[in-house]
């Protein structure tokens, strides 16, 4: 035991000595950079996520305004109110509706909340009488005939306390400025302007019941929650039940955001894997040689492995303080950036989590480095006699690394389809680059065989070094693909979306119109020469069960589809496949079909939710439960308008379902016709319309945010791509140097070597570029369509221009980084 | 190379070589004169550190002397022309102690390499011929690590001669080989150079190898001494400096 400890100590000392000796070697420097980037990224990301999660939990405690809430689209029946009252200590009803509020020729889409006289239930309702005045606590909400506006609405309409405003021809006096509602959890993160009135006024306004969101604030003992939950599931299955012991409604949303970022981090891991693979090629020979020397001096095989592992641990451990410090700074910046969405979010370091992240990332690094240690197992003294170096690193190990990465990728992302597409595009790119490498080098060598000049020689040499060259081309190609894809996403997302909206949707979208409203709009459009591009009918439905299992029982993985299904969705009906849809599976129903309980589900939803043809879905529609069987799946087909629905059913179903019908429509309203819209909003304040201006404003904000995020991310990719290129050069530097010396021994000079080097990089970059551009095109084709329901309209001139810049950079970096290998001489060959 | 053309030659006149190490000037050799003629073989012997490799680098025009002049007298059908040693590059080949074959290329491709670089369309055929000459017709498609040391050196000789250089510089060509292989290689090297009408300039510690050369010199701190001339006479002393 003593001997073992002693030898471990000796080995550690030896490892430390080697670590210090190798510290300034290029491959060690590249390894440090790769590991540092990944560590900092993962630490900053996990810390920021944890801070947001913690914030959301605290937020749930402080902003629910009650012990629990029940909310749904219908008011509770008297019987339900009585039942509920029996189970809780106190209950306050609130109602909320989105309307277009107009005043003195200005208009604004606002959220109007109506509260009962016993509001608020818990927490503070704060108001003020001027923008910069002190907030004071109000014990009740507005009285009948009064209205309170929030600061932004107040400022944008230039109102004064005491002013009279009108909503649906009913007058209200503006009495207070609304500063804080204690139950704003559900709306806390939207950007709509807000107003509050008394609940009795809401009744007088006579809005359609189905347009109002009803919410009941409850106080109760936590022991009563399970009973109440059971009652809600039995009586109000379509209602949403939130309580302080449960999850924040935004928690799932945030988790999904995290997972998307997780997918992005997988791209970084891929890059790191390529870089480490290239770096380890050089490490492998060095460590194997050292291990063989140790063995020739009587040491066991383990000595070499232990020294290598301890040395690797030193390199990682000494990186950790720096990574932690940098991650803390980035974490602070991210928190600072997120305070716009999550007010009062605080910077906080989560120690346990940072340890977990460090362990996880270290494990991944170790996994990438495993081939080096594995090779030491196969090391022998014979290695010293046989100078041959193992250039063909084990294909099995490479495959294992790829498989581990794919598993990590699939496990990390919530959106299996998106991940599969990205990973799929990457795999196709890899195969394509390998195939292209083989094809170009083989054909290049054959076709240039009878030509003179340096090109045939370069093809000949590259073909002879096919394996090592393919790895280098692969590294460069994948880096170019990932970089190009990221940049393209940033560039095209905005362009494609705005083009698409303008092409097919007109400049005004009506997202919800009742039949009465639609008839009026049609007449209004006809009278004023406004063009209605398209309109489609739908009804609201809440998915509650899949094959007799609740949604929570069906799947616990968050996804876009799952998040949407937690709210009501729209069901469209028809007898024919819409012209902007394509049938993918099953059969579309016939017009005379007696079976009305069948539906078609959009393909991505089907995949996301793990559904199949023949599955039974139960919906609550207008308080009644209806079962449908999935008989087909469809997807969006561009070119005939963008209004499409996830779920569609036969028209015959309408005779069995009693529910309100709504329509979505898109209109083209010219600049001159814009003032005519005021008439529409005065007539129907609840008509949900969004103009192109609003759309683009929302979109521009979104794009600005995406641009910031992707720019930062691109910088990381560029950094890693440079490391991959440098690592791939470093891996073969000794061979290249020798090759150049040998060429010079044939009577050539350095200029010839430089020319050969440039031609070689040009061919490398060309093959890599072809792979990258096809991979990017494929990824765009798959992901744009499926994730954004948009036709991928690649801007080839932009794509090629960007690629050209990447290529020039790659060649320049390649030639610049290879300068050391050009600095060779025949004397070196003599000295060896 | 046609026999009626006067052989080309390299002439070193009053050549000195020195370098500075830790502010101290170290003189390798001074005022050295030597003529190397195409088609003849030369062996340079001497103790380690005497500057044999440096002399080889100077002769091949790859390094500049501290003083003195090196000239290349090139003879072809147009007659004789004098050049500086910088112009020697296209006409020289090297053979190393460590062979320095490219490990990923077969013997055939290693030999074809200098011809490919020159854009020779017959590269593979010429390489095959050369490998047959050095007795490796059955090992053409083997990689260097599948060949013995002697076989690797034979590939290196074939590679150095395949593009028909006028001068071959060999640095300890048998230094890494056993006695039998060394003797084989020495014979092959000399006969191939003779066949190709190339000058062979060898730096070696091997007396056996040196004895096979037409001219033998000893380089020491005292200067360059010719020990044997083309007539095979062992000379007592001929101070060339």
Tab-separated table of N, CA and C in Angstrom, chain A residues 277 332 526 561 642 647 655 806:
chain	number	residue	atom	x	y	z
A	277	UNK	N	-9.848	15.883	-31.159
A	277	UNK	CA	-9.447	14.707	-31.927
A	277	UNK	C	-8.161	15.002	-32.703
A	332	UNK	N	-22.848	37.425	-15.137
A	332	UNK	CA	-23.323	38.736	-14.726
A	332	UNK	C	-23.888	39.492	-15.938
A	526	UNK	N	-65.513	45.202	-48.893
A	526	UNK	CA	-66.119	45.417	-50.217
A	526	UNK	C	-66.391	46.906	-50.442
A	561	UNK	N	-44.802	21.831	-29.031
A	561	UNK	CA	-46.166	21.346	-29.187
A	561	UNK	C	-46.825	21.188	-27.826
A	642	UNK	N	-50.510	31.660	-45.675
A	642	UNK	CA	-49.821	31.013	-44.558
A	642	UNK	C	-50.761	30.529	-43.460
A	647	UNK	N	-54.550	21.094	-36.232
A	647	UNK	CA	-55.571	20.046	-36.177
A	647	UNK	C	-56.710	20.419	-37.123
A	655	UNK	N	-71.989	19.531	-36.997
A	655	UNK	CA	-73.382	19.246	-36.605
A	655	UNK	C	-73.448	18.592	-35.223
A	806	UNK	N	-15.166	33.040	-45.900
A	806	UNK	CA	-14.704	31.965	-45.011
A	806	UNK	C	-13.500	31.252	-45.640
